[in-house]
Coordinates of C-alpha atoms in Angstrom, one line a residue:
X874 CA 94.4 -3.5 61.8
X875 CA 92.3 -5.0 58.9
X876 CA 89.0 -5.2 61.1
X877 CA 89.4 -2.0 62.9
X878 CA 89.8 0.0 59.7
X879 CA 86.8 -2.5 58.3
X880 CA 85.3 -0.9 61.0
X881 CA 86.2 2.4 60.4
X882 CA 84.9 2.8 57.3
X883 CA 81.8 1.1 58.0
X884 CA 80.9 3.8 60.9
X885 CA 81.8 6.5 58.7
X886 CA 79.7 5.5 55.6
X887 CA 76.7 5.4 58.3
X888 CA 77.5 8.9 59.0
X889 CA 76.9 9.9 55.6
X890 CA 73.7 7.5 55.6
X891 CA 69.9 9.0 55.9
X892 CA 68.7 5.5 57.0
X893 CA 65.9 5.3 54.7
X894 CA 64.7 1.8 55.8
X895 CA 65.3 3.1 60.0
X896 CA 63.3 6.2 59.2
X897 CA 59.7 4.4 58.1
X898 CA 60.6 2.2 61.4
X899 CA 61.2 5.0 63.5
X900 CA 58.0 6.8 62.4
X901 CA 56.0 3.9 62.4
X902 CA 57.1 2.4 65.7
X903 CA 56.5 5.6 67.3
X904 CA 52.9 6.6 65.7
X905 CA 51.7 2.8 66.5
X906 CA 48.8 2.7 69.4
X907 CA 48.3 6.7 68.5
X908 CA 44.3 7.7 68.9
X909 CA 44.2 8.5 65.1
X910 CA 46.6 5.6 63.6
X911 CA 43.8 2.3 64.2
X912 CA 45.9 0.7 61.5
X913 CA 49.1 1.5 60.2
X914 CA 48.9 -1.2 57.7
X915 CA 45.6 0.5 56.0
X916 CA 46.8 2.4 52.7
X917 CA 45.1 5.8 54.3
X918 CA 47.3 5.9 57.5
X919 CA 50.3 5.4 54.7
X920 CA 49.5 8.0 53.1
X921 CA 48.9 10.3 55.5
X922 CA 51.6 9.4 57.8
X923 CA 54.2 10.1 55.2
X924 CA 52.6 13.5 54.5
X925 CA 53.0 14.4 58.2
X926 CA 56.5 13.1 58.9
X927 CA 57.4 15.0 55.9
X928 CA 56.1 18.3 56.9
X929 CA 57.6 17.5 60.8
X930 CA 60.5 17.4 59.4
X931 CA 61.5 20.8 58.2
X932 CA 60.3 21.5 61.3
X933 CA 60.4 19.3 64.8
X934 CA 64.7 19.5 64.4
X935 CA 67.5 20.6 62.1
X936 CA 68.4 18.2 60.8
X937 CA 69.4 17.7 57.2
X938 CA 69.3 13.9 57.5
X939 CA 65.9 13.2 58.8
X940 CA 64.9 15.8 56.0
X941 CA 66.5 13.5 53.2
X942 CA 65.0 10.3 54.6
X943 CA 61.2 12.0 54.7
X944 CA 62.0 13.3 51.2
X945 CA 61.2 9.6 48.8
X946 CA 58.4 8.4 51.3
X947 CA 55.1 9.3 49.4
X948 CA 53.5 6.6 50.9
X949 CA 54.6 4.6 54.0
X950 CA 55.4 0.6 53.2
X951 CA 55.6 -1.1 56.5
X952 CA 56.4 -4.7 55.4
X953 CA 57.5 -5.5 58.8
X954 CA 55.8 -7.8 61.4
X955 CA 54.2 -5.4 64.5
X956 CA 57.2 -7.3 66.8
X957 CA 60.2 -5.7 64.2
X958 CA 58.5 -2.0 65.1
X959 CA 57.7 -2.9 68.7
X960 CA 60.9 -3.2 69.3
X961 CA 61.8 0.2 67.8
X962 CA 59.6 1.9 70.4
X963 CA 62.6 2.8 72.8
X964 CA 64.4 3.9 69.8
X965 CA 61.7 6.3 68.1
X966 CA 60.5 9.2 69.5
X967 CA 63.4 11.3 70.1
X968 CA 65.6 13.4 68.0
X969 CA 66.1 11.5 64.9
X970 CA 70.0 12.1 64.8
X971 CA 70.3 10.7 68.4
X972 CA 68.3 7.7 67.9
X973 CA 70.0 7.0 64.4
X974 CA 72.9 7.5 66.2
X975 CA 72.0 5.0 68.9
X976 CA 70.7 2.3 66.2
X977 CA 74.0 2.6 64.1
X978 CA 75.8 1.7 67.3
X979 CA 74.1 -1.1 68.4
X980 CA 73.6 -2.4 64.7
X981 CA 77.4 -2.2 64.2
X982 CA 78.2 -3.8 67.8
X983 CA 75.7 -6.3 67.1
X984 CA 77.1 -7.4 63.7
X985 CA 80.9 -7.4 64.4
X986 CA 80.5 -9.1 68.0
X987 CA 78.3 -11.8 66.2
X988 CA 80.5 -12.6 63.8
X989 CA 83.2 -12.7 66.0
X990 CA 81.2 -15.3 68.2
X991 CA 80.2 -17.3 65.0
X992 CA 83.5 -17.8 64.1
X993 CA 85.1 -18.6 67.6
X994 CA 82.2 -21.3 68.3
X995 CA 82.7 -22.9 65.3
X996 CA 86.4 -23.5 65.6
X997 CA 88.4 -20.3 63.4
X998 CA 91.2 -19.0 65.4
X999 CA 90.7 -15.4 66.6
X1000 CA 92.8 -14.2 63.5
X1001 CA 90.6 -15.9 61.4
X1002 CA 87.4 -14.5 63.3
X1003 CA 89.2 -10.9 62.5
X1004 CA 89.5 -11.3 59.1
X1005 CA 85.8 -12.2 58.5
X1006 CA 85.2 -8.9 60.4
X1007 CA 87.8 -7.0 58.3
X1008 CA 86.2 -8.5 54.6
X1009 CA 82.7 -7.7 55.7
X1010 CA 83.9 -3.9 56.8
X1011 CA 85.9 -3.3 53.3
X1012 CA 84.8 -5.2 50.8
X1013 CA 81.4 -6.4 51.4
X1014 CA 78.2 -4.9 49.4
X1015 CA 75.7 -6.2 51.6
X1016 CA 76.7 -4.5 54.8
X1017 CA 76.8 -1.5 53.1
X1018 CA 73.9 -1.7 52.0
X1019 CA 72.5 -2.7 55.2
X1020 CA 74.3 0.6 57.0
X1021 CA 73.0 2.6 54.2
X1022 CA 69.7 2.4 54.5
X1023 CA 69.1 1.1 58.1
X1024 CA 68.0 -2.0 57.5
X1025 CA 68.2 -5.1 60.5
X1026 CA 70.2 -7.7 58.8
X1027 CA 73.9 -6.6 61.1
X1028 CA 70.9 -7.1 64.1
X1029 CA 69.8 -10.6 62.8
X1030 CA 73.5 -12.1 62.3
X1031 CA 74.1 -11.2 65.9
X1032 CA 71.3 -12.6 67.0
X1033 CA 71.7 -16.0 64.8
X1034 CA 75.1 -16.0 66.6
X1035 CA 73.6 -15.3 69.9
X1036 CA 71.1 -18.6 69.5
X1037 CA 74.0 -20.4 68.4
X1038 CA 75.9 -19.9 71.9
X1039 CA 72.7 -20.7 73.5
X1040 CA 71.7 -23.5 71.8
X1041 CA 75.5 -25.3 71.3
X1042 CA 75.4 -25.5 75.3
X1043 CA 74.3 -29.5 76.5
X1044 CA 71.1 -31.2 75.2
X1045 CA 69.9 -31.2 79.2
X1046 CA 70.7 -27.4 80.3
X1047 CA 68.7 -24.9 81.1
X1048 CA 69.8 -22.7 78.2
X1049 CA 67.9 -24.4 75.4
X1050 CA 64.5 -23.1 76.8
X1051 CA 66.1 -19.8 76.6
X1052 CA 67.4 -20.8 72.5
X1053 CA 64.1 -21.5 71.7
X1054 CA 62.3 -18.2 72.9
X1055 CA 65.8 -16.7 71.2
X1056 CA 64.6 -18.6 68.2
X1057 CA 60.7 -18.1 67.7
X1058 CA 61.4 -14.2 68.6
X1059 CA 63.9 -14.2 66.1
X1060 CA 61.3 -15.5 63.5
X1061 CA 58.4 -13.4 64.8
X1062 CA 61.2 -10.2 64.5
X1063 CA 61.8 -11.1 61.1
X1064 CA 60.4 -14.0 59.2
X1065 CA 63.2 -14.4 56.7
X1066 CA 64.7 -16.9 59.2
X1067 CA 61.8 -19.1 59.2
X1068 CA 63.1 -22.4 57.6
X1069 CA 65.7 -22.6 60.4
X1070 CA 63.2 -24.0 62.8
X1071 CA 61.9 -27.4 60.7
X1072 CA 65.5 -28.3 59.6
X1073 CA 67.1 -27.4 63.3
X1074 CA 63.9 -30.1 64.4
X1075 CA 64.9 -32.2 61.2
X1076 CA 68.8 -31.9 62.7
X1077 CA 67.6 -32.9 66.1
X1078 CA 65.3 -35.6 65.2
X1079 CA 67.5 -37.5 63.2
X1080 CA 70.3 -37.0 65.8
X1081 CA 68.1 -38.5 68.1
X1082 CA 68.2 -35.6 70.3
X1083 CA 65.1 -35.8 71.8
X1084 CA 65.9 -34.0 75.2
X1085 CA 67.2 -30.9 73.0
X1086 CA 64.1 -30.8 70.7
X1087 CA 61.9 -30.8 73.7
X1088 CA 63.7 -28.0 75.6
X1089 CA 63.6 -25.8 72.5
X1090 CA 60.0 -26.2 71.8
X1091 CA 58.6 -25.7 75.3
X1092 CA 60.9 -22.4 75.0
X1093 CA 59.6 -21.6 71.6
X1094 CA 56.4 -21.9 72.3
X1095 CA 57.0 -19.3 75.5
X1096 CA 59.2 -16.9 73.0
X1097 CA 55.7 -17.2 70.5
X1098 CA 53.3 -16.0 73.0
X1099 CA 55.6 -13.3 74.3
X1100 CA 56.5 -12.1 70.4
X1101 CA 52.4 -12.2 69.5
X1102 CA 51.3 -10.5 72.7
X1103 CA 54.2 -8.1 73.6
X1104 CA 52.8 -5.4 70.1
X1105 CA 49.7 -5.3 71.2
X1106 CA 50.8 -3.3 74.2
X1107 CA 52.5 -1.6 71.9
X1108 CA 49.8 -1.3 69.2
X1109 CA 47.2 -0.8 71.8
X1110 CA 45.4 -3.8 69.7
X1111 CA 45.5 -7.6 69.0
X1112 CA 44.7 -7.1 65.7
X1113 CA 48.3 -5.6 64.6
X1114 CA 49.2 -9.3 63.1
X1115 CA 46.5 -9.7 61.3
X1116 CA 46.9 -6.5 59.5
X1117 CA 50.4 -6.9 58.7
X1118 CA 49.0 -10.4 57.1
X1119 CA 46.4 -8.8 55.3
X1120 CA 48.9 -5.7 54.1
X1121 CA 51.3 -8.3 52.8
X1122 CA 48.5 -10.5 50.8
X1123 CA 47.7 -6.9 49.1
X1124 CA 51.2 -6.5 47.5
X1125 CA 51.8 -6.9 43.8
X1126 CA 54.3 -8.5 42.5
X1127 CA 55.4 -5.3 40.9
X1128 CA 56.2 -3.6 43.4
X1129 CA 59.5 -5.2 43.7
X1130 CA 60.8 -5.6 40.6
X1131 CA 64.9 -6.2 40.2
X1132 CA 65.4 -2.7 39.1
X1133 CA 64.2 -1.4 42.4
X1134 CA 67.5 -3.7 43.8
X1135 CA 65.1 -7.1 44.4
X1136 CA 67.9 -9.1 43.5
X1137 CA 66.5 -12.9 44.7
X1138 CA 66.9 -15.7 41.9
X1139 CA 63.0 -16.2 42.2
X1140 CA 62.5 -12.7 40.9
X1141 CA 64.9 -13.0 38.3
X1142 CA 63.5 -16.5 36.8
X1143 CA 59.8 -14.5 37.3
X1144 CA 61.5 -11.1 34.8
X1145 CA 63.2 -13.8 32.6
X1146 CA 60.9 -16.6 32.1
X1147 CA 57.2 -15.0 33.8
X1148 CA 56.8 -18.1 35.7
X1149 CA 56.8 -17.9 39.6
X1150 CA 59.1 -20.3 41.1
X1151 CA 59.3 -19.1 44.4
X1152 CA 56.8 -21.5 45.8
X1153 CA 58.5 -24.4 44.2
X1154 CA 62.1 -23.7 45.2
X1155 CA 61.7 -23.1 48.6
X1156 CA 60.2 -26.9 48.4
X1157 CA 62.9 -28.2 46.7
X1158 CA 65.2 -26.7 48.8
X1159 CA 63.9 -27.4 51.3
X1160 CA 63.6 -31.1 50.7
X1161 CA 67.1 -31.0 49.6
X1162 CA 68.9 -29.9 53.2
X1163 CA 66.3 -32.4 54.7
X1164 CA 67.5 -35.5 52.5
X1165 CA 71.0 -34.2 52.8
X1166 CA 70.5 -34.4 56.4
X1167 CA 68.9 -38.1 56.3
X1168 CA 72.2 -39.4 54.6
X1169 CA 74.5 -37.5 57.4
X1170 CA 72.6 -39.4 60.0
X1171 CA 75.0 -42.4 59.5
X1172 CA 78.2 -40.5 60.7
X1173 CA 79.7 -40.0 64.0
X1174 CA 78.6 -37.6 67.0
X1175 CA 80.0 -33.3 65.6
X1176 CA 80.3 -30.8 68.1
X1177 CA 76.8 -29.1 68.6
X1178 CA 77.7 -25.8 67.6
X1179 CA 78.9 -27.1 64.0
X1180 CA 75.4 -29.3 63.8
X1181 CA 73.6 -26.1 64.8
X1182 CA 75.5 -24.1 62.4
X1183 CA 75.3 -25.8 59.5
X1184 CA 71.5 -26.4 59.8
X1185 CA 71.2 -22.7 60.8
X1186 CA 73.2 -21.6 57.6
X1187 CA 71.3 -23.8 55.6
X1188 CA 68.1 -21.8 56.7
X1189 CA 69.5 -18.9 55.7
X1190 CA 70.9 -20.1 52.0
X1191 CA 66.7 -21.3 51.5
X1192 CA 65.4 -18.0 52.2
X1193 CA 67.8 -16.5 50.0
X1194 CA 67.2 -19.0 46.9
X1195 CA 63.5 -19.0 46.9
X1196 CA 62.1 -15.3 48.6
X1197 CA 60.4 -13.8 45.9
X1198 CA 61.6 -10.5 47.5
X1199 CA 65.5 -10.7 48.3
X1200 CA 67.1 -7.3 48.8
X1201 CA 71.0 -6.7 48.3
X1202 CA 71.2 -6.6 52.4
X1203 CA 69.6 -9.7 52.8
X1204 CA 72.6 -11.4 51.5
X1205 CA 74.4 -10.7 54.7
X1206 CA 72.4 -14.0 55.6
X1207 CA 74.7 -16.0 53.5
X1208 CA 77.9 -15.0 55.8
X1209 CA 77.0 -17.8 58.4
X1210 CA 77.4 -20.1 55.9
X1211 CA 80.5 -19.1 54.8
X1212 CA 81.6 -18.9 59.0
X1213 CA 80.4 -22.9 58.5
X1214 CA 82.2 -24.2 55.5
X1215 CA 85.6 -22.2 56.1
X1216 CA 85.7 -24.1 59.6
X1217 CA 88.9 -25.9 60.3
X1218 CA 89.0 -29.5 58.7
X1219 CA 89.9 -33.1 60.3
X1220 CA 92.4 -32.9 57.7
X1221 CA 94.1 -31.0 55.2
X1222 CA 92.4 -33.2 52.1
X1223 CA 88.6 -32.9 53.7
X1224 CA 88.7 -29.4 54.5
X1225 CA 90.2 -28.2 50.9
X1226 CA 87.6 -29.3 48.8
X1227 CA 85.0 -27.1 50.5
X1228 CA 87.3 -23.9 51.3
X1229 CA 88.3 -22.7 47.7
X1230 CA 85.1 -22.7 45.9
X1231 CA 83.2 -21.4 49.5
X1232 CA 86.0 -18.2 49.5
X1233 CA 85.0 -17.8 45.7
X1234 CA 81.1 -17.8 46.4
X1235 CA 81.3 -15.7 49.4
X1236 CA 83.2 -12.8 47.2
X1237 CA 81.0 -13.0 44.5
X1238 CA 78.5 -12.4 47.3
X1239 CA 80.6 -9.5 48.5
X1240 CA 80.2 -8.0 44.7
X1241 CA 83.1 -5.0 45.5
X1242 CA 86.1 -7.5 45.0
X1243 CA 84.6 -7.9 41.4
X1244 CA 82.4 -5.4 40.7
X1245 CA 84.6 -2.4 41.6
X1246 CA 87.9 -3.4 39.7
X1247 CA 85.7 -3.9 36.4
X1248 CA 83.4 -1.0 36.8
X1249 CA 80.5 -3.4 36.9
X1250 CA 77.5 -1.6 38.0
X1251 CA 74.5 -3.7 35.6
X1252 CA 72.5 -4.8 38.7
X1253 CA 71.3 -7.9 36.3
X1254 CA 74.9 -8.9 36.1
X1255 CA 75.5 -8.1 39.8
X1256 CA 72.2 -10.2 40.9
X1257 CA 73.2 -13.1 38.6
X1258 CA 76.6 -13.3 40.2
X1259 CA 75.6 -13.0 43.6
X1260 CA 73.0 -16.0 43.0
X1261 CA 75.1 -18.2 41.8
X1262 CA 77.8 -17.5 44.7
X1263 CA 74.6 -18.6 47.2
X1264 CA 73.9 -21.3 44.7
X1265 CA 77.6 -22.5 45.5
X1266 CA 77.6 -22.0 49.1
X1267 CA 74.1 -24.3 49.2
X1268 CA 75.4 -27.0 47.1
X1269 CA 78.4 -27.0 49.7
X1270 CA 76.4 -26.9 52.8
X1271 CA 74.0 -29.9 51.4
X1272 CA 77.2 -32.1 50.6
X1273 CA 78.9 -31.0 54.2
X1274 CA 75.5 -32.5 55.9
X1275 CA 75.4 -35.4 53.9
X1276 CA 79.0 -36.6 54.5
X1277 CA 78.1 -36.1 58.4
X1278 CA 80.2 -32.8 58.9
X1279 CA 83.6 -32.7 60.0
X1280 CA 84.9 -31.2 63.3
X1281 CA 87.5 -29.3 63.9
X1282 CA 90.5 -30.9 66.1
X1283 CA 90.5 -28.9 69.0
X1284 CA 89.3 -25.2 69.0
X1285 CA 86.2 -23.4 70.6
X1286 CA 83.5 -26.0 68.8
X1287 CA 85.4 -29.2 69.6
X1288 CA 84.5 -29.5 73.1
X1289 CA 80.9 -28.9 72.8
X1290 CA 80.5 -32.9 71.6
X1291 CA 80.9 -34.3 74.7
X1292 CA 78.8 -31.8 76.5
X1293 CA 75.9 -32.9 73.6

């Protein structure tokens, strides 16, 4: 009853959503390859776009929602890669109500069923797997925020989930090509998830899973070429990445300052201190999980799905922690984490000293359980809080890699390890 009425609400505040965000991808994907629209990276196309879409508008269909999303879109800013709006094409071009309508569904689906999956592979009971459904539906800032404006972070959770089925299967099956085409598209779709392919290698490497770590690259290198070619049908040009490259060079750092809701810890050591760290905390990061990872080595064999996850989650917390441009939606990446470290322990002692303080992080994550009862709106408070709750769930990740990670006794995850 929790997750349904989780669910509830979540469809009905997308009802009441414009979808900024899924309106400058609905535009875009379905202008891109048009005679007049060479580039829709180039600042001309931007601004003429907009001006077009907004007169369309009051015009093509009634409806008031499409009219409120044109409304704040001056100027078009298509951060994302030519695969992200590619694969908007069969939802663009219609009515805007009906094809919002459609994205909500599949966003929603995509979210709840990955969750769902995530918890299940990873060993949580199916009560358990509802109540991560039911605290992201009621009490989670992030995926409002994500159904608000439209965004593709539900998308990417069931997609991160999806890889993990397919890539928690055995080190010799057929399935890993297919999680490694699952994996470079999901990079190529969105790059936020980029630091999940060297520490799953790392992961591998140091597992000695050789077999695994060559299945996945043969199929990532297949998913590349498909993600790089497959907008230029689309785009009617090869040159679509190298305009989004050159587009993304040309942004100032201003342009996403915390009070427009950039709420990364980069940006907020950049505001506080004017020194750019981003650069030098996705390194350290980085080299953290990796040397965390180096000391696990040591342990016993852990169900695949659990190694997998934890690396995977890991990926996620570095993006988080060093993006100089972290948007209150992108936290929704920090739930697989929280999937990971809630996991059922090989004993009542192990498990307990990672549970309490990963429940605390993940609701200061969800900001409502805090933020609501004590009116708390100060979005410097709110992004400080939320930082240190992914700060936690690191730190808990890195020492859960370095002691080897437990697995569960029994459960969905148990019986991947001898399948490994």
């Amino acid at each position: 009853m929790l997750a349904l009425s989780g669910l509830g609400a979540s469809w009905s505040l997308g009802r009441r959503s414009p979808g900024l965000d899924f309106y400058q991808f609905w535009v875009v994907a379905q202008v891109a390859g048009r005679g007049d629209v060479p580039n829709v990276y180039a600042e001309e196309a931007r601004y003429r776009l907009a001006g077009e879409f907004r007169r369309r508008a009051q015009t093509d269909e009634d409806s008031e929602r499409r009219r409120v999303a044109a409304q704040p879109w001056k100027v078009f800013e298509p951060t994302a890669t030519p695969l992200l709006y590619s694969a908007f094409r069969p939802l663009s071009g219609g009515s805007y109500e009906h094809d919002f309508l459609l994205f909500r569904l599949i966003g929603l689906a995509a979210f709840t069923t990955g969750v769902l999956a995530l918890a299940r592979r990873l060993g949580h009971g199916l009560t358990v797997a509802l109540l991560f459904v039911a605290f992201a539906g009621l009490a989670c800032q992030p995926l409002e925020s994500d159904i608000r404006v439209g965004n593709v972070n539900q998308l990417q959770v069931g997609l991160i989930a999806g890889y993990l089925w397919l890539s928690s299967r055995k080190d010799a099956s057929r399935w890993q090509w297919a999680a490694g085409a699952l994996l470079a598209l999901l990079v190529l779709f969105k790059p936020n998830l980029i630091a999940l392919v060297p520490l799953l290698a790392a992961s591998w490497i140091l597992g000695r899973r050789r077999q695994k770590l060559a299945r996945q690259s043969v199929g990532m290198a297949a998913g590349a070429a498909a993600g790089v070619a497959a907008p230029a049908l689309v785009f009617g040009t090869w040159q679509a990445w190298p305009q989004w490259l050159a587009y993304l060079r040309s942004l100032p750092p201003e342009k996403i300052p915390l009070r427009y809701g950039n709420m990364g810890l980069a940006r907020q050591v950049l505001e506080t201190l004017e020194v750019d760290l981003a650069p030098l905390l996705a390194l350290a990061t980085t080299a953290i999980v990796l040397a965390c990872l180096w000391l696990g080595r040591r342990h016993g064999p852990v169900p695949a799905a659990i190694e997998d996850g934890a690396a995977i989650a890991a990926g996620c917390l570095v993006y988080l922690l060093s993006a100089p441009m972290v948007w209150l939606h992108y936290l929704l990446l920090a739930l697989p984490a929280a999937v990971v470290l809630l996991r059922p322990g090989d004993g009542a002692t192990v498990a307990a000293w990672r549970r309490v303080p990963a429940v605390v992080a993940l609701l200061a994550i969800g900001v409502n359980p805090w933020a609501d009862p004590f009116g708390i709106q100060d979005l410097r408070v709110q992004a400080a809080v939320t930082s240190l709750g992914v700060l936690v769930l690191f730190a808990l990740v890195c020492v859960d890699l370095s002691r080897g990670l437990s697995a569960p006794r029994g459960g969905a995850a148990a019986g991947v390890v001898s399948a490994s």
